[in-house]
Short mmCIF file of C-alpha atoms and ligand atoms in Angstrom, two decimals:
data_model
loop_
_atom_site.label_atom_id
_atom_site.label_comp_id
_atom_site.label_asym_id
_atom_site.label_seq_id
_atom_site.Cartn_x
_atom_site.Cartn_y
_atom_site.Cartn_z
CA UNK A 14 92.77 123.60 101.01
CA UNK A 15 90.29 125.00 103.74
CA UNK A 16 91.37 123.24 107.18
CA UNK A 17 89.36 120.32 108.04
CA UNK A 18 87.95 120.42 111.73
CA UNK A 19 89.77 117.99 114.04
CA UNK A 20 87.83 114.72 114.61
CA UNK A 21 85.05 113.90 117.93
CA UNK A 22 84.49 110.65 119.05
CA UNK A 23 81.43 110.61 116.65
CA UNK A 24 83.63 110.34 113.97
CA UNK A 25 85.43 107.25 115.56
CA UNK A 26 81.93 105.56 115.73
CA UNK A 27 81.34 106.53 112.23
CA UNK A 28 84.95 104.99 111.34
CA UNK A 29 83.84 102.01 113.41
CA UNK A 30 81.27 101.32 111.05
CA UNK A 31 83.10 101.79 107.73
CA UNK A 32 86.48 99.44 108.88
CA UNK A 33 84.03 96.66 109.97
CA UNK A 34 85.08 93.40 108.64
CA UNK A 35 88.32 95.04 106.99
CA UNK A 36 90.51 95.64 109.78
CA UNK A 37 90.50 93.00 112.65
CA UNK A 38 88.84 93.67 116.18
CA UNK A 39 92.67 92.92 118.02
CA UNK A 40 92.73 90.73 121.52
CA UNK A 41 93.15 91.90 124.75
CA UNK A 42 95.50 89.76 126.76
CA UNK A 43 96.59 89.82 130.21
CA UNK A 44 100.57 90.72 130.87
CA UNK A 45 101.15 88.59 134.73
CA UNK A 46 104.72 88.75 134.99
CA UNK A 47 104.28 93.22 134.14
CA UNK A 48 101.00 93.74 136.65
CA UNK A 49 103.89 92.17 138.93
CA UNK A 50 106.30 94.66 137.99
CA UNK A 51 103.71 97.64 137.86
CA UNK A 52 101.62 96.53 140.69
CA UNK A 53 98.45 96.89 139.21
CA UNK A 54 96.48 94.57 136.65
CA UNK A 55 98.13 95.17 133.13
CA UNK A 56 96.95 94.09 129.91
CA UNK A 57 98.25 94.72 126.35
CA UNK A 58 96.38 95.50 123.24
CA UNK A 59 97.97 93.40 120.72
CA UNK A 60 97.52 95.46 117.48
CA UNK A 61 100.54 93.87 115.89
CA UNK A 62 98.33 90.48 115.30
CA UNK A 63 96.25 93.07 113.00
CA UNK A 64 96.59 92.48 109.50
CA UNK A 65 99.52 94.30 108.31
CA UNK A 66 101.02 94.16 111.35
CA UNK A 67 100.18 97.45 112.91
CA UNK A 68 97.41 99.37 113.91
CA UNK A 69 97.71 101.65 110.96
CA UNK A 70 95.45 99.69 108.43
CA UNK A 71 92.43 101.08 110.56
CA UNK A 72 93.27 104.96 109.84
CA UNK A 73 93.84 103.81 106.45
CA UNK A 74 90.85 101.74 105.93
CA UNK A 75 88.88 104.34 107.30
CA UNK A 76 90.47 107.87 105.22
CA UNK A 77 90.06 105.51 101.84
CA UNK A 78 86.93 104.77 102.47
CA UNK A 79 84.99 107.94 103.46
CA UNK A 80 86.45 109.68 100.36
CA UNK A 81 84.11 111.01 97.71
CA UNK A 82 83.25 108.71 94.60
CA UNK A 83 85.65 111.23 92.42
CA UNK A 84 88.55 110.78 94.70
CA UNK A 85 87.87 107.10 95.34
CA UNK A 86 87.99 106.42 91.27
CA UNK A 87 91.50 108.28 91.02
CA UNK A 88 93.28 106.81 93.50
CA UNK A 89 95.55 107.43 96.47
CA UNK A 90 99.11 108.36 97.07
CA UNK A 91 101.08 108.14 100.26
CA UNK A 92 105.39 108.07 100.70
CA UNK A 93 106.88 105.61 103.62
CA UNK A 94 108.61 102.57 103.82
CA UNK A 95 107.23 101.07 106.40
CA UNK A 96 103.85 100.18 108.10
CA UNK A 97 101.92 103.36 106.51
CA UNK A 98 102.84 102.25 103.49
CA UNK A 99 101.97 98.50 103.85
CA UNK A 100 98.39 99.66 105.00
CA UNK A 101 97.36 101.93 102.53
CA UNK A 102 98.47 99.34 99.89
CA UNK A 103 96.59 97.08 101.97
CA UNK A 104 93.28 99.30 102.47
CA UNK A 105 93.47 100.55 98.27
CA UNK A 106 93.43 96.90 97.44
CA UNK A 107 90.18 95.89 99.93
CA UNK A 108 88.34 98.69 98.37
CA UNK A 109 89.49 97.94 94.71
CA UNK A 110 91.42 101.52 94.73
CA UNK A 111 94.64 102.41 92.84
CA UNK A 112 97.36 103.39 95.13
CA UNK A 113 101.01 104.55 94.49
CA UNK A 114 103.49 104.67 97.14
CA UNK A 115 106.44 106.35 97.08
CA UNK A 116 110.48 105.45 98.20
CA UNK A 117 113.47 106.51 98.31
CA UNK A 118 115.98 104.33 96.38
CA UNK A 119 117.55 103.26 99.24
CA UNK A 120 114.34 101.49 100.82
CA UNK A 121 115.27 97.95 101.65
CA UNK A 122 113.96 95.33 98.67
CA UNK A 123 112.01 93.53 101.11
CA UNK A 124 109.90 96.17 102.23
CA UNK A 125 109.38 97.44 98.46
CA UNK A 126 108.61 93.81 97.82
CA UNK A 127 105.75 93.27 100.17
CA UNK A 128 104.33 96.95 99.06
CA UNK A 129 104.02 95.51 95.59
CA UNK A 130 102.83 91.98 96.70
CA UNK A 131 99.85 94.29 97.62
CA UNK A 132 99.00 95.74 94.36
CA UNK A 133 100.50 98.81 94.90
CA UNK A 134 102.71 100.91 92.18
CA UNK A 135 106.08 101.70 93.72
CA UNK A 136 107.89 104.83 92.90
CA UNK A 137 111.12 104.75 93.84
CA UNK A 138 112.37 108.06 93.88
CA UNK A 139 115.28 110.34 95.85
CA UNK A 140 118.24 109.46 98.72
CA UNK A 141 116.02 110.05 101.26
CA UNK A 142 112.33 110.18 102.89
CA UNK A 143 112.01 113.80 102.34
CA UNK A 144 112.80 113.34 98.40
CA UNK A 145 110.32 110.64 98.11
CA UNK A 146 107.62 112.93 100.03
CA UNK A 147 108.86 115.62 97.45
CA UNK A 148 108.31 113.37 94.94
CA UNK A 149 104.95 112.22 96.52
CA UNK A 150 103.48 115.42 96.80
CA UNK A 151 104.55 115.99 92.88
CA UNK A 152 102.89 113.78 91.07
CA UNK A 153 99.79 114.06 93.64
CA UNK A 154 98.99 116.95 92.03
CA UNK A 155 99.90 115.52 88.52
CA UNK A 156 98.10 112.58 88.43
CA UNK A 157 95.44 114.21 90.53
CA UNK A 158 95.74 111.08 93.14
CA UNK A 159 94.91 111.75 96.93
CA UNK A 160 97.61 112.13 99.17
CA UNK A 161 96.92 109.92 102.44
CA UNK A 162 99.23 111.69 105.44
CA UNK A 163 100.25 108.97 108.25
CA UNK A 164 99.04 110.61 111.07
CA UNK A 165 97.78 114.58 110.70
CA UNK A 166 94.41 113.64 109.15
CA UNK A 167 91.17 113.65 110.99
CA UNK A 168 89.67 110.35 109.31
CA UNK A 169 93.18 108.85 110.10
CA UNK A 170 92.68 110.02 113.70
CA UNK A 171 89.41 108.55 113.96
CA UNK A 172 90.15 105.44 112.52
CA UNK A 173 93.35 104.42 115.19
CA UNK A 174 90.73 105.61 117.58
CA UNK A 175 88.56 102.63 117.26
CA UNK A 176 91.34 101.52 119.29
CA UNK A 177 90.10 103.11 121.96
CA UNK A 178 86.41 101.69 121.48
CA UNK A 179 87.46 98.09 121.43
CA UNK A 180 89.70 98.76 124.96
CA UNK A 181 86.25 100.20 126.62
CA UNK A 182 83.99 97.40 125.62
CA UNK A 183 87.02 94.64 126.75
CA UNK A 184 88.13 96.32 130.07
CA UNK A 185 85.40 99.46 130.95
CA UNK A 186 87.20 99.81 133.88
CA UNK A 187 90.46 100.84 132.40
CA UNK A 188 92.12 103.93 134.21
CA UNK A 189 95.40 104.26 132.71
CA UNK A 190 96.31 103.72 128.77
CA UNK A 191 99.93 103.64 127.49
CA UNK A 192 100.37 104.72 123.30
CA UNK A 193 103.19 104.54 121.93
CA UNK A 194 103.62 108.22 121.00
CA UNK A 195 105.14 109.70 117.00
CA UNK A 196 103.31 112.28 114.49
CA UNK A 197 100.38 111.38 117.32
CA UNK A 198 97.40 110.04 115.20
CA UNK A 199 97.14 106.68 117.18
CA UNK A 200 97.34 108.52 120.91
CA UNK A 201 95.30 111.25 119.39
CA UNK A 202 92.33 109.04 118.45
CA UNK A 203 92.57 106.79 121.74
CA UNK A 204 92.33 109.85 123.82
CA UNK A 205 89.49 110.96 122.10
CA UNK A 206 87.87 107.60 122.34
CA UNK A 207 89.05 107.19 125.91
CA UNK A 208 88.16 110.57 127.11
CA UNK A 209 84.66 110.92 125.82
CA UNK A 210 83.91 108.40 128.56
CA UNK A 211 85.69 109.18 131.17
CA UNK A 212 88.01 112.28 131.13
CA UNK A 213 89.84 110.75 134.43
CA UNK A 214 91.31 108.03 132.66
CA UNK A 215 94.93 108.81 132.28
CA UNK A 216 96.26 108.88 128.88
CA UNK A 217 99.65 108.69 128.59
CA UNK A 218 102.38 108.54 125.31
CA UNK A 219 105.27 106.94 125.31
CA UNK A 220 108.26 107.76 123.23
CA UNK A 221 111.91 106.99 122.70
CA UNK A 222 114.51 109.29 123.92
CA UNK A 223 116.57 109.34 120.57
CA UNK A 224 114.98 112.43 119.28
CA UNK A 225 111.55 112.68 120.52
CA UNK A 226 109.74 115.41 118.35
CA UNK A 227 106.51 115.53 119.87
CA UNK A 228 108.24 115.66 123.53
CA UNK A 229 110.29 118.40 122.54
CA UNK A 230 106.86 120.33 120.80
CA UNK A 231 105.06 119.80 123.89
CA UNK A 232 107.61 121.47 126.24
CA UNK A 233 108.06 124.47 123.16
CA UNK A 234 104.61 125.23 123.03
CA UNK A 235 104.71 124.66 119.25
CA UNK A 236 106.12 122.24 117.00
CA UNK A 237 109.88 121.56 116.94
CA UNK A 238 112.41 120.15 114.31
CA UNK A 239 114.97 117.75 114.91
CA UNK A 240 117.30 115.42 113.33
CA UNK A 241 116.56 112.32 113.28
CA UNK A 242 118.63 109.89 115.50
CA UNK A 243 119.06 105.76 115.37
CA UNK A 244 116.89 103.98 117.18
CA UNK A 245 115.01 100.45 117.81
CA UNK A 246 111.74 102.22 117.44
CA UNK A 247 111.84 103.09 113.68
CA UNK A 248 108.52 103.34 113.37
CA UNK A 249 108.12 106.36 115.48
CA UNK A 250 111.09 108.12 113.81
CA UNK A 251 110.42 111.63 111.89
CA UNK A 252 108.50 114.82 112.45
CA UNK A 253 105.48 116.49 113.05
CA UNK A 254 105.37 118.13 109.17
CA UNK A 255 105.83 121.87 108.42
CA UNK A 256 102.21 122.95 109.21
CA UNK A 257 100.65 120.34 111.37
CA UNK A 258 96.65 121.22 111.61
CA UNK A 259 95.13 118.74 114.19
CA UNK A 260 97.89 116.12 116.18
CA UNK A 261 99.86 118.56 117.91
CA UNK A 262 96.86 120.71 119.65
CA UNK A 263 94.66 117.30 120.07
CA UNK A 264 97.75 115.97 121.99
CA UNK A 265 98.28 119.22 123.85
CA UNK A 266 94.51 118.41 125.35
CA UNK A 267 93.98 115.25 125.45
CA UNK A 268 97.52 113.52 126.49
CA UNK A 269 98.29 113.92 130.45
CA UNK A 270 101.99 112.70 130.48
CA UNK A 271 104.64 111.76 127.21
CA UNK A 272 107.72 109.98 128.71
CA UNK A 273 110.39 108.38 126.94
CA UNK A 274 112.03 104.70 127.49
CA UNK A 275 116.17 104.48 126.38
CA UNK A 276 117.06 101.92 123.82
CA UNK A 277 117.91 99.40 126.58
CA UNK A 278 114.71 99.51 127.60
CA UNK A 279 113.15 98.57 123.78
CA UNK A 280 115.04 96.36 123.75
CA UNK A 281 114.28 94.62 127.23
CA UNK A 282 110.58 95.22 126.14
CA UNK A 283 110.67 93.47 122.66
CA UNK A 284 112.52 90.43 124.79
CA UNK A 285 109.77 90.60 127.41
CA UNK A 286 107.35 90.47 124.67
CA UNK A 287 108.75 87.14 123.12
CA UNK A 288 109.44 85.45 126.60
CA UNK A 289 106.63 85.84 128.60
CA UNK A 290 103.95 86.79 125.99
CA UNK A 291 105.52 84.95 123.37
CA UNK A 292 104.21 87.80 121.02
CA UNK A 293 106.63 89.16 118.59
CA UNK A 294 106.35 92.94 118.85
CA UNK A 295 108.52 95.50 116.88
CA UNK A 296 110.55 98.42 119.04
CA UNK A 297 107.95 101.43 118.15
CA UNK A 298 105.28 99.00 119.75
CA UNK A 299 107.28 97.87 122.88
CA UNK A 300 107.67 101.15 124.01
CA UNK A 301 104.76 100.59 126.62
CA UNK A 302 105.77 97.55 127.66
CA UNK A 303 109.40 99.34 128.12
CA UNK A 304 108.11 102.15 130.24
CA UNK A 305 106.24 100.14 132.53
CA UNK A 306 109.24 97.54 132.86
CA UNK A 307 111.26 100.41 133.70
CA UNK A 308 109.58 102.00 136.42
CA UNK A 309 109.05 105.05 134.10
CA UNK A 310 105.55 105.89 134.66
CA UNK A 311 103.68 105.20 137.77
CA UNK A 312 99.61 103.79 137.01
CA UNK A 313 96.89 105.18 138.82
CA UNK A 314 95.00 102.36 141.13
CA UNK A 315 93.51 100.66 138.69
CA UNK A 316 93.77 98.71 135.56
CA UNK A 317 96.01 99.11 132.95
CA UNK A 318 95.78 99.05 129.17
CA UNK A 319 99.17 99.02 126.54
CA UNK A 320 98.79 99.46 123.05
CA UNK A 321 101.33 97.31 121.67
CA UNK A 322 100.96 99.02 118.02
CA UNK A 323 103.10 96.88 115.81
CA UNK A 324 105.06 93.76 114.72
CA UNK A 325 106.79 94.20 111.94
CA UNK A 326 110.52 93.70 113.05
CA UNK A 327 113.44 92.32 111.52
CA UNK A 328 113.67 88.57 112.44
CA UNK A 329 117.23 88.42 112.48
CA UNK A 330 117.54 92.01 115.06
CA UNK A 331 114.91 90.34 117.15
CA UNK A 332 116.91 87.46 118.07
CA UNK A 333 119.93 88.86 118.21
CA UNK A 334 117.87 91.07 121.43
CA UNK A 335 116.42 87.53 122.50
CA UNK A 336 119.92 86.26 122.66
CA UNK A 337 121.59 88.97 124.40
CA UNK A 338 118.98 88.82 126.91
CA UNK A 339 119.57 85.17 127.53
CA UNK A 340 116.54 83.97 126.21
CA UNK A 341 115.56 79.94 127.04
CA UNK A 342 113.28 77.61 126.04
CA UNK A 343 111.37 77.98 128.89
CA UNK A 344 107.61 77.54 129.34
CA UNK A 345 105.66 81.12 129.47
CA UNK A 346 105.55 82.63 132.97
CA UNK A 347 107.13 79.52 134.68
C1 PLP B 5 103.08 104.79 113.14
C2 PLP B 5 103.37 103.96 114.34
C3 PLP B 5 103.33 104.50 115.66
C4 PLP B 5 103.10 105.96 115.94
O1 PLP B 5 101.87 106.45 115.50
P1 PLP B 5 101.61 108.03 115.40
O2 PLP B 5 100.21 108.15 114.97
O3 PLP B 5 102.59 108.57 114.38
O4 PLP B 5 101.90 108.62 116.75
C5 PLP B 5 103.55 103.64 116.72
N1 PLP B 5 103.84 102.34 116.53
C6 PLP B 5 103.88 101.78 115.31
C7 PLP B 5 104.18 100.34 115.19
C8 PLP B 5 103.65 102.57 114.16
O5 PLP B 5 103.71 102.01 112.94
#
């Protein structure tokens, strides 16, 4: 396959157009008790009230539906357990598409039940997520399906980037964005967005310290492996792919700063989340919340905007955290 050139904020205006009415334009709230903390004005983009519960129905939406007629009448394939997964079930069944989405036998029932709820065909194949990607890629070419990758596409790029768009038109005078930070589609398409109009507004990912590929990449030049650690932030667990063609350089240009928040902090953040935003927000999208709690990046002067990417956490983990961090009945931000 020729290498597709990596996506301009055209093609986010273009994506704008073809997820309209599909995915949900996301609010834009104000965060008091953090704009204390951080000392400017902060405000979170609350992308787990999209449907699905992350941001990652837009990229979704958006590669499904600028696919030629051929592709579009085979069908699509993808391999996760988690929110990729849920969206491109999601996006196949809006668009009256076939999708299959593939496993590993160990994926937890719930998760394989809501993938079928959406008219998806599971395969469950393999131990792990590599087998089930094997497996993915396999009948791909068998069934002659399209294989829809999570993050290193261009219409995926463009698609989280509408992201971007929405922040502009709510809060033009943004000057520093935190994105939660992984394979790098979302920050990669927010830049863009962000940077097309006004290349001094400081872009900056945030990931967690158990083993932070894309960190590591940046500092290497190139990207790394690593083995993949435990963390609250599952959704930004795993690499950047053997041959990655447009995340790692667009992050390279467009991303000033990545720092990375300790589980503590996650943890804090999701609690923060429920307390004084009462917004229930899963640990790969609290990770902005964490590093401004934590004093690990400093703003410029000016106001801030967090992408708070997803919601889809385990009920019963999320108030265990609310618990140990002595969580009361109490009013928000008395
Ligand atoms: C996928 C995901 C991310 C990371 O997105 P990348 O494009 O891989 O960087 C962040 N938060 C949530 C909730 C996600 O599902």
């Amino acid at each position: 396959m020729p290498r597709a050139a990596d996506p301009t904020s055209r093609d986010i205006y273009l994506a704008r157009r073809r997820i309209a009415g599909l995915a949900r334009p996301t609010p834009l709230v104000e965060a008091p008790a953090l704009s204390r903390r951080a000392g400017q004005q902060v405000y979170l983009k609350l992308e787990n009230l999209q449907a699905t519960g992350s941001f990652k129905l837009r990229g979704a939406l958006n590669k499904l539906a600028a696919l030629p007629e051929q592709a579009r009448a085979h069908g699509v394939i993808t391999a996760s357990t988690g929110n990729h997964g849920r969206a491109v079930a999601r996006a196949a069944r809006s668009m009256g598409m076939r999708a299959v989405i593939c496993l590993s036998r160990g994926a937890a029932s719930n998760k394989v039940d809501a993938i079928r709820a959406l008219g998806a065909e599971v395969v469950q194949a393999g131990e792990s997520y590599d087998e089930s990607v094997e497996r993915s890629l396999r009948l791909q070419r068998e069934r002659g399906l399209t294989y829809v990758h999570p993050f290193d596409d261009p219409q995926i790029i463009a698609g989280q980037g509408t992201i971007g768009l929405e922040l502009l038109e709510d809060l033009p005078e943004v000057r520093t964005a935190l994105v939660p930070l992984s394979g790098g589609g979302l920050i990669s398409g927010v830049a863009l967005a962000l940077k097309a109009a006004d290349a001094g507004i400081r872009v900056v990912g945030v990931s967690m310290q158990a083993a932070p590929v894309m960190y590591h990449s940046l500092q290497a030049g190139k990207p790394v492996e690593m083995e993949e650690e435990p963390t609250l932030a599952d959704a930004l667990v795993g690499g950047l792919g053997p041959e990655n063609h447009h995340t790692f350089r667009l992050v390279q240009r467009l991303v000033d700063e990545v720092v990375l928040v300790s589980e503590q902090e996650i943890a804090a953040a999701m609690a923060y989340a429920l307390a004084e935003q009462r917004q229930v927000v899963e640990g790969g999208g609290a990770v902005g919340i964490a590093a401004l709690l934590a004093g690990r990046v400093r703003p410029e002067e000016g106001p801030v905007a967090v992408v708070v990417s997803g919601g889809n956490v385990d009920l019963p983990l999320l108030l265990r955290i609310a618990r140990e961090h002595g969580l009361q009945d109490r009013p928000p931000g008395a």
